[in-house]
PDB file of C-alpha atoms in Angstrom:
ATOM      1  CA  MET A   1      18.807 -47.421   5.232  1.00 40.00           C
ATOM      2  CA  ASN A   2      20.789 -45.963   2.620  1.00 37.00           C
ATOM      3  CA  VAL A   3      20.327 -47.467  -0.803  1.00 32.00           C
ATOM      4  CA  PRO A   4      23.077 -47.062  -3.373  1.00 33.00           C
ATOM      5  CA  THR A   5      22.854 -45.373  -6.735  1.00 32.00           C
ATOM      6  CA  ALA A   6      24.216 -46.973 -10.335  1.00 32.00           C
ATOM      7  CA  GLY A   7      28.286 -47.670 -10.104  1.00 37.00           C
ATOM      8  CA  PRO A   8      30.076 -46.277 -13.066  1.00 40.00           C
ATOM      9  CA  GLY A   9      27.730 -47.233 -15.521  1.00 35.00           C
ATOM     10  CA  SER A  10      25.769 -44.201 -15.007  1.00 31.00           C
ATOM     11  CA  PRO A  11      25.321 -42.105 -18.003  1.00 27.00           C
ATOM     12  CA  ALA A  12      25.319 -39.004 -16.579  1.00 28.00           C
ATOM     13  CA  SER A  13      28.328 -39.656 -14.726  1.00 30.00           C
ATOM     14  CA  SER A  14      30.496 -40.674 -18.022  1.00 30.00           C
ATOM     15  CA  PRO A  15      34.082 -38.716 -17.404  1.00 32.00           C
ATOM     16  CA  ARG A  16      34.528 -38.678 -21.352  1.00 31.00           C
ATOM     17  CA  VAL A  17      31.387 -35.821 -21.510  1.00 30.00           C
ATOM     18  CA  ARG A  18      32.755 -33.903 -18.567  1.00 37.00           C
ATOM     19  CA  PRO A  19      35.022 -30.523 -19.040  1.00 38.00           C
ATOM     20  CA  VAL A  20      37.622 -29.361 -16.980  1.00 39.00           C
ATOM     21  CA  ASP A  21      36.385 -26.647 -14.910  1.00 43.00           C
ATOM     22  CA  ASP A  22      37.684 -24.117 -12.678  1.00 42.00           C
ATOM     23  CA  GLN A  23      38.332 -24.557  -9.200  1.00 42.00           C
ATOM     24  CA  THR A  24      35.366 -23.456  -6.997  1.00 43.00           C
ATOM     25  CA  ASP A  25      35.339 -22.468  -3.529  1.00 49.00           C
ATOM     26  CA  THR A  26      33.984 -25.944  -2.184  1.00 59.00           C
ATOM     27  CA  GLY A  27      36.237 -26.246   0.403  1.00 86.00           C
ATOM     28  CA  ILE A  28      37.501 -29.424  -1.636  1.00 95.00           C
ATOM     29  CA  HIS A  29      40.083 -29.564  -3.976  1.00 97.00           C
ATOM     30  CA  VAL A  30      39.175 -32.321  -6.543  1.00 97.00           C
ATOM     31  CA  HIS A  31      41.856 -33.109  -9.181  1.00 98.00           C
ATOM     32  CA  ARG A  32      41.265 -35.653 -11.898  1.00 97.00           C
ATOM     33  CA  VAL A  33      44.288 -37.930 -12.437  1.00 98.00           C
ATOM     34  CA  THR A  34      44.832 -39.829 -15.530  1.00 97.00           C
ATOM     35  CA  LYS A  35      47.596 -40.786 -18.020  1.00 97.00           C
ATOM     36  CA  TYR A  36      46.226 -38.532 -20.386  1.00 97.00           C
ATOM     37  CA  ASN A  37      47.822 -35.468 -21.362  1.00 96.00           C
ATOM     38  CA  PRO A  38      45.648 -32.443 -21.824  1.00 95.00           C
ATOM     39  CA  ALA A  39      47.194 -31.325 -24.721  1.00 95.00           C
ATOM     40  CA  ASP A  40      45.961 -34.032 -26.489  1.00 95.00           C
ATOM     41  CA  ARG A  41      42.191 -33.159 -25.974  1.00 93.00           C
ATOM     42  CA  ASN A  42      40.207 -31.437 -28.568  1.00 92.00           C
ATOM     43  CA  GLU A  43      38.430 -27.810 -27.966  1.00 91.00           C
ATOM     44  CA  ALA A  44      35.058 -30.193 -26.292  1.00 88.00           C
ATOM     45  CA  GLY A  45      37.439 -31.685 -23.949  1.00 87.00           C
ATOM     46  CA  HIS A  46      37.760 -35.347 -25.538  1.00 89.00           C
ATOM     47  CA  TYR A  47      40.926 -36.991 -25.306  1.00 92.00           C
ATOM     48  CA  VAL A  48      42.176 -37.569 -28.898  1.00 93.00           C
ATOM     49  CA  GLY A  49      45.389 -39.211 -28.251  1.00 93.00           C
ATOM     50  CA  HIS A  50      46.598 -42.955 -28.182  1.00 93.00           C
ATOM     51  CA  GLU A  51      46.686 -44.040 -24.993  1.00 93.00           C
ATOM     52  CA  ASP A  52      44.903 -47.417 -24.352  1.00 91.00           C
ATOM     53  CA  VAL A  53      41.787 -46.896 -21.833  1.00 93.00           C
ATOM     54  CA  ASP A  54      42.856 -50.579 -20.008  1.00 93.00           C
ATOM     55  CA  SER A  55      45.096 -50.573 -17.386  1.00 94.00           C
ATOM     56  CA  ASP A  56      48.598 -51.995 -18.203  1.00 95.00           C
ATOM     57  CA  HIS A  57      48.681 -54.115 -14.992  1.00 95.00           C
ATOM     58  CA  GLY A  58      52.099 -52.933 -14.643  1.00 97.00           C
ATOM     59  CA  PRO A  59      53.777 -49.272 -14.535  1.00 97.00           C
ATOM     60  CA  VAL A  60      51.423 -47.160 -15.300  1.00 97.00           C
ATOM     61  CA  GLU A  61      49.020 -48.962 -12.935  1.00 97.00           C
ATOM     62  CA  ALA A  62      51.209 -48.754 -10.136  1.00 98.00           C
ATOM     63  CA  ALA A  63      51.908 -44.920 -10.645  1.00 98.00           C
ATOM     64  CA  TYR A  64      47.879 -44.511 -10.338  1.00 98.00           C
ATOM     65  CA  LEU A  65      47.740 -46.143  -6.935  1.00 98.00           C
ATOM     66  CA  ALA A  66      51.400 -44.387  -5.655  1.00 98.00           C
ATOM     67  CA  SER A  67      49.703 -41.088  -6.922  1.00 98.00           C
ATOM     68  CA  VAL A  68      46.403 -42.163  -4.673  1.00 98.00           C
ATOM     69  CA  ALA A  69      48.711 -42.625  -2.011  1.00 98.00           C
ATOM     70  CA  ALA A  70      50.425 -39.647  -1.863  1.00 98.00           C
ATOM     71  CA  PHE A  71      47.007 -37.771  -1.699  1.00 98.00           C
ATOM     72  CA  ALA A  72      45.904 -39.535   1.037  1.00 98.00           C
ATOM     73  CA  GLU A  73      49.445 -38.989   2.727  1.00 98.00           C
ATOM     74  CA  GLU A  74      49.388 -35.676   2.530  1.00 98.00           C
ATOM     75  CA  ALA A  75      45.939 -35.368   3.705  1.00 97.00           C
ATOM     76  CA  GLY A  76      46.736 -37.375   6.449  1.00 97.00           C
ATOM     77  CA  ILE A  77      44.270 -40.052   5.647  1.00 98.00           C
ATOM     78  CA  THR A  78      44.825 -43.552   7.169  1.00 98.00           C
ATOM     79  CA  HIS A  79      41.664 -45.350   6.545  1.00 98.00           C
ATOM     80  CA  LEU A  80      38.980 -44.671   4.047  1.00 98.00           C
ATOM     81  CA  THR A  81      34.966 -45.748   4.045  1.00 96.00           C
ATOM     82  CA  ILE A  82      33.502 -47.681   1.690  1.00 94.00           C
ATOM     83  CA  ARG A  83      30.239 -45.882   0.026  1.00 92.00           C
ATOM     84  CA  ASP A  84      27.929 -47.654  -2.543  1.00 87.00           C
ATOM     85  CA  PRO A  85      29.353 -50.793  -3.341  1.00 90.00           C
ATOM     86  CA  GLY A  86      28.670 -52.699  -5.766  1.00 87.00           C
ATOM     87  CA  VAL A  87      29.587 -56.042  -7.701  1.00 86.00           C
ATOM     88  CA  THR A  88      28.812 -56.882 -11.490  1.00 75.00           C
ATOM     89  CA  GLY A  89      25.369 -58.714 -12.279  1.00 53.00           C
ATOM     90  CA  PHE A  90      23.648 -58.538 -15.307  1.00 40.00           C
ATOM     91  CA  VAL A  91      25.606 -55.086 -16.218  1.00 44.00           C
ATOM     92  CA  SER A  92      29.306 -55.166 -16.360  1.00 44.00           C
ATOM     93  CA  PHE A  93      31.275 -52.286 -14.686  1.00 44.00           C
ATOM     94  CA  GLY A  94      33.914 -51.856 -17.187  1.00 48.00           C
ATOM     95  CA  ALA A  95      35.048 -52.699 -20.975  1.00 44.00           C
ATOM     96  CA  ASP A  96      36.806 -56.057 -19.547  1.00 49.00           C
ATOM     97  CA  SER A  97      35.260 -58.939 -18.479  1.00 47.00           C
ATOM     98  CA  PRO A  98      34.872 -59.649 -14.617  1.00 52.00           C
ATOM     99  CA  ILE A  99      36.670 -62.165 -12.960  1.00 61.00           C
ATOM    100  CA  GLY A 100      35.820 -64.828 -10.353  1.00 65.00           C
ATOM    101  CA  GLY A 101      35.453 -63.488  -7.220  1.00 77.00           C
ATOM    102  CA  HIS A 102      34.658 -59.913  -8.758  1.00 84.00           C
ATOM    103  CA  GLY A 103      38.150 -59.169  -7.597  1.00 87.00           C
ATOM    104  CA  LEU A 104      38.106 -58.776  -4.265  1.00 91.00           C
ATOM    105  CA  ALA A 105      39.239 -62.479  -3.232  1.00 88.00           C
ATOM    106  CA  GLY A 106      41.828 -62.073  -0.564  1.00 90.00           C
ATOM    107  CA  LEU A 107      40.421 -58.630   0.239  1.00 92.00           C
ATOM    108  CA  PHE A 108      37.248 -59.880   1.517  1.00 91.00           C
ATOM    109  CA  PRO A 109      35.652 -63.478   2.507  1.00 89.00           C
ATOM    110  CA  PRO A 110      33.718 -65.359  -0.347  1.00 86.00           C
ATOM    111  CA  ASP A 111      30.422 -64.014   0.918  1.00 84.00           C
ATOM    112  CA  LEU A 112      31.825 -60.286   0.757  1.00 87.00           C
ATOM    113  CA  ALA A 113      31.462 -59.656   4.356  1.00 86.00           C
ATOM    114  CA  GLY A 114      32.998 -56.266   5.480  1.00 89.00           C
ATOM    115  CA  TYR A 115      32.354 -54.842   1.910  1.00 91.00           C
ATOM    116  CA  HIS A 116      29.255 -52.953   2.635  1.00 88.00           C
ATOM    117  CA  ASP A 117      28.356 -49.135   2.745  1.00 86.00           C
ATOM    118  CA  GLY A 118      30.033 -47.806   5.827  1.00 87.00           C
ATOM    119  CA  ALA A 119      32.798 -50.203   6.066  1.00 91.00           C
ATOM    120  CA  GLN A 120      36.132 -48.396   6.895  1.00 94.00           C
ATOM    121  CA  VAL A 121      39.151 -50.094   5.213  1.00 97.00           C
ATOM    122  CA  PRO A 122      43.008 -48.961   5.791  1.00 97.00           C
ATOM    123  CA  MET A 123      44.524 -47.245   2.924  1.00 98.00           C
ATOM    124  CA  SER A 124      45.893 -50.709   2.057  1.00 97.00           C
ATOM    125  CA  VAL A 125      42.981 -52.304   1.075  1.00 97.00           C
ATOM    126  CA  ALA A 126      41.461 -49.141  -0.368  1.00 98.00           C
ATOM    127  CA  LEU A 127      44.518 -49.096  -2.435  1.00 98.00           C
ATOM    128  CA  GLU A 128      43.577 -52.456  -3.749  1.00 97.00           C
ATOM    129  CA  LEU A 129      39.924 -51.386  -4.511  1.00 97.00           C
ATOM    130  CA  VAL A 130      41.662 -48.883  -6.419  1.00 98.00           C
ATOM    131  CA  ARG A 131      43.502 -51.549  -8.310  1.00 97.00           C
ATOM    132  CA  VAL A 132      40.513 -53.491  -8.827  1.00 95.00           C
ATOM    133  CA  MET A 133      38.293 -50.603 -10.458  1.00 95.00           C
ATOM    134  CA  LEU A 134      41.320 -49.995 -12.821  1.00 96.00           C
ATOM    135  CA  ARG A 135      41.082 -53.133 -13.701  1.00 93.00           C
ATOM    136  CA  ASP A 136      37.234 -53.368 -14.356  1.00 90.00           C
ATOM    137  CA  ASN A 137      37.159 -56.677 -12.227  1.00 89.00           C
ATOM    138  CA  GLY A 138      33.566 -56.538 -11.405  1.00 87.00           C
ATOM    139  CA  ALA A 139      33.603 -54.614  -8.346  1.00 91.00           C
ATOM    140  CA  TRP A 140      33.047 -50.601  -7.855  1.00 92.00           C
ATOM    141  CA  CYS A 141      32.745 -48.314  -4.953  1.00 94.00           C
ATOM    142  CA  ARG A 142      33.076 -44.943  -3.509  1.00 95.00           C
ATOM    143  CA  LEU A 143      36.083 -44.504  -1.375  1.00 98.00           C
ATOM    144  CA  GLU A 144      35.609 -41.724   1.389  1.00 97.00           C
ATOM    145  CA  ALA A 145      36.566 -39.948   4.435  1.00 96.00           C
ATOM    146  CA  GLU A 146      33.689 -37.522   5.273  1.00 88.00           C
ATOM    147  CA  ASP A 147      34.432 -33.986   4.309  1.00 90.00           C
ATOM    148  CA  GLN A 148      37.640 -34.841   4.279  1.00 95.00           C
ATOM    149  CA  PHE A 149      38.872 -37.367   1.343  1.00 98.00           C
ATOM    150  CA  PHE A 150      37.720 -39.422  -1.718  1.00 98.00           C
ATOM    151  CA  VAL A 151      38.944 -41.383  -4.333  1.00 98.00           C
ATOM    152  CA  HIS A 152      36.419 -42.119  -6.883  1.00 97.00           C
ATOM    153  CA  VAL A 153      37.225 -44.400  -9.879  1.00 97.00           C
ATOM    154  CA  GLY A 154      35.741 -44.169 -13.648  1.00 94.00           C
ATOM    155  CA  TYR A 155      35.983 -45.375 -16.871  1.00 90.00           C
ATOM    156  CA  ASP A 156      38.918 -45.715 -18.933  1.00 93.00           C
ATOM    157  CA  GLN A 157      41.570 -45.060 -16.151  1.00 95.00           C
ATOM    158  CA  TYR A 158      39.603 -41.863 -14.843  1.00 97.00           C
ATOM    159  CA  VAL A 159      40.484 -41.206 -11.141  1.00 98.00           C
ATOM    160  CA  TYR A 160      39.086 -38.736  -9.114  1.00 98.00           C
ATOM    161  CA  VAL A 161      40.924 -37.360  -5.793  1.00 98.00           C
ATOM    162  CA  GLY A 162      38.940 -34.876  -3.702  1.00 98.00           C
ATOM    163  CA  SER A 163      40.928 -33.365  -0.259  1.00 98.00           C
ATOM    164  CA  ALA A 164      40.360 -30.757   1.907  1.00 97.00           C
ATOM    165  CA  LEU A 165      44.089 -29.812   1.188  1.00 97.00           C
ATOM    166  CA  PRO A 166      45.256 -29.112  -1.777  1.00 96.00           C
ATOM    167  CA  CYS A 167      48.011 -31.296  -1.967  1.00 98.00           C
ATOM    168  CA  THR A 168      50.641 -29.585  -4.015  1.00 97.00           C
ATOM    169  CA  HIS A 169      53.246 -31.996  -3.148  1.00 98.00           C
ATOM    170  CA  ALA A 170      50.945 -35.188  -4.282  1.00 98.00           C
ATOM    171  CA  VAL A 171      50.095 -33.154  -7.167  1.00 98.00           C
ATOM    172  CA  ALA A 172      54.039 -32.691  -7.983  1.00 98.00           C
ATOM    173  CA  LEU A 173      54.873 -36.311  -7.767  1.00 98.00           C
ATOM    174  CA  THR A 174      51.657 -37.254  -9.578  1.00 98.00           C
ATOM    175  CA  HIS A 175      53.670 -35.547 -12.509  1.00 98.00           C
ATOM    176  CA  GLN A 176      56.417 -36.775 -11.790  1.00 97.00           C
ATOM    177  CA  ARG A 177      55.312 -40.292 -12.458  1.00 97.00           C
ATOM    178  CA  GLU A 178      54.217 -39.295 -15.841  1.00 97.00           C
ATOM    179  CA  LEU A 179      50.498 -38.960 -14.754  1.00 98.00           C
ATOM    180  CA  PHE A 180      48.723 -35.969 -15.038  1.00 98.00           C
ATOM    181  CA  ALA A 181      46.489 -34.342 -12.005  1.00 98.00           C
ATOM    182  CA  GLU A 182      44.002 -31.320 -13.463  1.00 97.00           C
ATOM    183  CA  PRO A 183      42.170 -29.289 -11.055  1.00 97.00           C
ATOM    184  CA  ILE A 184      38.073 -29.598 -11.546  1.00 95.00           C
ATOM    185  CA  ASN A 185      35.373 -28.405 -10.416  1.00 94.00           C
ATOM    186  CA  GLN A 186      33.668 -31.272  -9.194  1.00 94.00           C
ATOM    187  CA  SER A 187      33.904 -35.761  -9.449  1.00 95.00           C
ATOM    188  CA  PRO A 188      31.075 -36.750 -12.290  1.00 93.00           C
ATOM    189  CA  TYR A 189      30.816 -39.084  -9.153  1.00 92.00           C
ATOM    190  CA  ASP A 190      29.680 -37.207  -6.413  1.00 92.00           C
ATOM    191  CA  PRO A 191      26.969 -38.501  -4.488  1.00 87.00           C
ATOM    192  CA  GLN A 192      24.951 -34.999  -4.697  1.00 84.00           C
ATOM    193  CA  LEU A 193      24.861 -35.965  -9.121  1.00 80.00           C
ATOM    194  CA  ASP A 194      23.105 -39.286  -8.339  1.00 70.00           C
ATOM    195  CA  GLU A 195      19.582 -38.467  -9.851  1.00 57.00           C
ATOM    196  CA  ASP A 196      17.914 -40.934  -6.829  1.00 53.00           C
ATOM    197  CA  ASP A 197      15.950 -39.277  -4.056  1.00 46.00           C
ATOM    198  CA  ALA A 198      18.108 -38.077  -1.638  1.00 49.00           C
ATOM    199  CA  ALA A 199      15.926 -39.556   1.248  1.00 49.00           C
ATOM    200  CA  ARG A 200      16.122 -43.029  -0.314  1.00 51.00           C
ATOM    201  CA  ARG A 201      20.569 -42.765   0.232  1.00 56.00           C
ATOM    202  CA  ARG A 202      20.654 -41.666   3.540  1.00 61.00           C
ATOM    203  CA  PRO A 203      23.002 -43.656   5.955  1.00 64.00           C
ATOM    204  CA  ALA A 204      21.215 -45.788   8.744  1.00 70.00           C
ATOM    205  CA  ASP A 205      22.666 -43.617  11.608  1.00 74.00           C
ATOM    206  CA  ASP A 206      21.415 -43.045  14.957  1.00 82.00           C
ATOM    207  CA  ALA A 207      19.008 -40.622  13.609  1.00 83.00           C
ATOM    208  CA  PHE A 208      17.580 -42.737  10.812  1.00 82.00           C
ATOM    209  CA  TRP A 209      16.656 -45.609  13.665  1.00 83.00           C
ATOM    210  CA  ALA A 210      14.977 -43.190  15.634  1.00 87.00           C
ATOM    211  CA  GLU A 211      12.995 -42.131  13.249  1.00 87.00           C
ATOM    212  CA  LEU A 212      12.033 -45.558  12.014  1.00 84.00           C
ATOM    213  CA  HIS A 213      11.269 -46.373  15.735  1.00 82.00           C
ATOM    214  CA  VAL A 214       8.962 -43.578  15.440  1.00 88.00           C
ATOM    215  CA  LEU A 215       7.314 -44.912  12.269  1.00 86.00           C
ATOM    216  CA  VAL A 216       6.724 -48.268  13.685  1.00 84.00           C
ATOM    217  CA  SER A 217       5.161 -47.312  16.787  1.00 87.00           C
ATOM    218  CA  SER A 218       2.818 -45.397  14.684  1.00 85.00           C
ATOM    219  CA  GLN A 219       2.362 -47.810  12.023  1.00 81.00           C
ATOM    220  CA  GLY A 220       2.503 -50.995  13.813  1.00 82.00           C
ATOM    221  CA  ALA A 221       4.922 -52.372  11.462  1.00 79.00           C
ATOM    222  CA  VAL A 222       6.959 -51.088   7.958  1.00 81.00           C
ATOM    223  CA  LEU A 223       8.893 -52.637   4.909  1.00 74.00           C
ATOM    224  CA  LEU A 224      12.668 -51.516   5.559  1.00 75.00           C
ATOM    225  CA  GLU A 225      14.915 -51.969   2.085  1.00 65.00           C
ATOM    226  CA  GLU A 226      18.305 -52.688   2.851  1.00 65.00           C
ATOM    227  CA  GLY A 227      20.949 -51.621   0.001  1.00 61.00           C
ATOM    228  CA  TYR A 228      23.480 -53.908   0.586  1.00 55.00           C
ATOM    229  CA  LEU A 229      25.044 -53.455  -2.914  1.00 58.00           C
ATOM    230  CA  SER A 230      24.549 -50.797  -5.192  1.00 50.00           C
ATOM    231  CA  ASN A 231      22.585 -53.574  -7.486  1.00 54.00           C
ATOM    232  CA  ALA A 232      21.183 -55.512  -4.952  1.00 54.00           C
ATOM    233  CA  SER A 233      19.144 -55.411  -2.283  1.00 59.00           C
ATOM    234  CA  ARG A 234      17.076 -57.125   0.708  1.00 63.00           C
ATOM    235  CA  TRP A 235      13.616 -56.535   2.272  1.00 67.00           C
ATOM    236  CA  HIS A 236      12.485 -56.791   6.322  1.00 66.00           C
ATOM    237  CA  ARG A 237       9.488 -56.337   7.578  1.00 78.00           C
ATOM    238  CA  ILE A 238       9.882 -54.773  10.908  1.00 81.00           C
ATOM    239  CA  THR A 239       7.164 -54.485  13.920  1.00 83.00           C
ATOM    240  CA  LEU A 240       8.239 -52.575  16.968  1.00 82.00           C
ATOM    241  CA  ASP A 241       9.993 -55.514  19.044  1.00 83.00           C
ATOM    242  CA  GLU A 242      12.256 -56.206  15.977  1.00 81.00           C
ATOM    243  CA  VAL A 243      13.619 -52.606  15.434  1.00 82.00           C
ATOM    244  CA  THR A 244      16.899 -53.593  17.756  1.00 84.00           C
ATOM    245  CA  PRO A 245      17.003 -56.941  16.776  1.00 83.00           C
ATOM    246  CA  THR A 246      17.106 -55.937  13.079  1.00 79.00           C
ATOM    247  CA  ARG A 247      19.456 -52.921  13.377  1.00 78.00           C
ATOM    248  CA  SER A 248      22.146 -55.562  15.247  1.00 78.00           C
ATOM    249  CA  ARG A 249      22.092 -57.989  12.265  1.00 73.00           C
ATOM    250  CA  LEU A 250      22.308 -55.444   9.700  1.00 70.00           C
ATOM    251  CA  PRO A 251      26.537 -54.707   8.902  1.00 61.00           C
ATOM    252  CA  GLY A 252      27.787 -51.176   9.510  1.00 58.00           C
ATOM    253  CA  CYS A 253      24.773 -50.148  11.718  1.00 60.00           C
TER     254      CYS A 253
END
């Protein structure tokens, strides 16, 4: 079962302390999309200009969403998968106060069915999730198409877009919208940078359930932790007869 890590509040992931590196041959072209002019950064890469760190809920926010859409369109992406979703609990994901429903009202039912790790959503919903994160409404997730595309939203209106294609047209359109698309080495929210044990973050795919079946057969029963949101989990005691029924009850499995 995939056990997600923390959302954008992870200190090691703060975009304010990540320098812009040269693009490396990773197979994914990563761009940092922001409203912050690179000319207004100091020698350490910190922004020292006068742009507000909050969303304007208006034309600048719309430019962000249009730019993300342009990257996705050029990459041929029509759906994205929700990874490591979370909602605000005791710790807020941003500077603004969260709103009722974590900003997800109208996108998902009140019980947040469909907002889980591995859920696939159309780009229209993915863009609304980006809007929610830009506004610090109380929800955060990674949006990815495995090995092809991703969108990560960080602090202070920093958006990271990765694509298997260079998306030069989307980059140009982003600049036309008076935003900046800077090539960087890696998103600071790349799952590979998470400090958690990688084995605890594995997805609940067929291989996982096959290994669980073998483990239960040898042990008689096991405890399975389901990380259904980044700051919430549920525990399941599973015996051999309950492996298949438990899998059928878990979303995305």
